[in-house]
Amino acid sequence: MRRSPSKIAAVLATIAVVSAWAQGFDPVAGLGAAGGRSQVAATTYTVRPGDTLYGIALRFYGDGFKWPDIFQANKDRIDNPDLIFPGQVFKIPQGQREELPVRE
């Protein structure tokens, strides 16, 4: 039995989604018509061990050099941008956002 390329692509996409979901990443959340990016309201992020503002900006904006945006939005929570701690909850400002998967 021959399978059409579209059915094969659908199966491969399903495998990729299930694999990402199993690793704790929701590959469907936040996707819009803008190529995987969407305009979103401010969201929050809980700092994990090893996180940096650069890394958080890279994860949410796809550009680590946008870390000052997160710092400015959380000046009431961050005294020193080089010292953030697990458990802190930061607002991630509105903007072009593309959350990337976390490697555990």
Coordinates of C-alpha atoms in Angstrom, one line a residue:
M1 CA 0.0 0.0 0.0
R2 CA 1.3 3.4 -1.0
R3 CA 1.0 6.3 1.4
S4 CA 0.7 9.9 0.1
P5 CA 3.4 12.4 1.1
S6 CA 0.8 14.4 3.0
K7 CA -0.1 11.5 5.2
I8 CA 3.6 10.8 5.9
A9 CA 4.1 14.5 6.7
A10 CA 1.2 14.4 9.1
V11 CA 2.6 11.3 10.9
L12 CA 6.0 12.9 11.2
A13 CA 4.5 16.1 12.5
T14 CA 2.5 14.2 15.1
I15 CA 5.7 12.4 16.2
A16 CA 7.5 15.7 16.6
V17 CA 4.6 17.2 18.6
V18 CA 4.4 14.2 20.9
S19 CA 8.2 14.2 21.4
A20 CA 8.3 17.9 22.3
W21 CA 5.3 17.5 24.6
A22 CA 7.0 14.6 26.4
Q23 CA 10.0 16.8 27.1
G24 CA 7.8 19.4 28.8
F25 CA 7.3 21.8 25.9
D26 CA 3.9 22.7 24.4
P27 CA 4.8 23.1 20.7
V28 CA 1.3 24.3 19.8
A29 CA 0.9 27.1 22.4
G30 CA 1.4 30.6 21.1
L31 CA 1.7 29.6 17.5
G32 CA 0.1 32.1 15.1
A33 CA 0.1 33.0 11.4
A34 CA 3.4 34.8 11.8
G35 CA 5.6 31.8 11.3
G36 CA 5.5 30.4 14.8
R37 CA 5.4 33.8 16.4
S38 CA 2.4 35.6 17.9
Q39 CA 1.6 38.8 19.6
V40 CA 0.8 38.0 23.2
A41 CA 0.1 39.9 26.4
A42 CA 2.6 39.9 29.2
T43 CA 3.1 36.4 30.6
T44 CA 5.1 35.2 33.6
Y45 CA 8.1 32.9 33.9
T46 CA 9.5 31.2 37.0
V47 CA 13.3 31.2 37.1
R48 CA 14.9 27.8 37.2
P49 CA 18.4 26.9 38.4
G50 CA 21.0 28.1 35.8
D51 CA 18.7 30.7 34.2
T52 CA 20.0 34.1 33.1
L53 CA 18.2 37.1 31.8
Y54 CA 20.0 36.5 28.5
G55 CA 18.8 32.9 28.4
I56 CA 15.2 33.9 29.3
A57 CA 15.2 36.6 26.6
L58 CA 16.6 34.1 24.1
R59 CA 13.9 31.6 25.0
F60 CA 11.0 34.1 24.8
Y61 CA 12.1 36.5 22.1
G62 CA 14.6 34.5 20.1
D63 CA 17.2 37.2 20.9
G64 CA 19.2 37.1 24.2
F65 CA 20.2 40.7 23.7
K66 CA 16.6 41.7 24.6
W67 CA 17.3 40.9 28.3
P68 CA 17.0 44.5 29.3
D69 CA 13.3 44.4 28.3
I70 CA 12.7 41.7 30.9
F71 CA 14.9 43.6 33.4
Q72 CA 13.0 46.9 33.0
A73 CA 9.7 45.1 33.4
N74 CA 10.8 43.5 36.6
K75 CA 12.9 46.3 38.3
D76 CA 10.8 45.8 41.4
R77 CA 11.9 42.2 41.6
I78 CA 15.5 42.4 40.3
D79 CA 18.2 44.4 42.1
N80 CA 21.1 43.2 40.0
P81 CA 20.5 41.7 36.6
D82 CA 23.4 39.4 37.1
L83 CA 21.8 37.9 40.2
I84 CA 18.5 36.2 39.6
F85 CA 17.3 33.2 41.7
P86 CA 15.3 30.1 41.2
G87 CA 11.7 30.6 42.2
Q88 CA 11.6 34.3 41.2
V89 CA 8.6 35.0 39.0
F90 CA 9.2 37.5 36.2
K91 CA 6.8 39.3 33.8
I92 CA 7.7 38.7 30.2
P93 CA 6.7 41.9 28.4
Q94 CA 4.4 41.9 25.4
G95 CA 6.0 41.7 22.0
Q96 CA 7.0 39.2 19.4
R97 CA 7.4 36.0 21.4
E98 CA 8.6 32.6 20.4
E99 CA 9.1 30.3 23.3
L100 CA 11.8 27.8 22.6
P101 CA 12.0 24.4 24.2
V102 CA 13.9 23.9 27.4
R103 CA 16.5 21.2 27.6
E104 CA 16.4 19.5 30.9

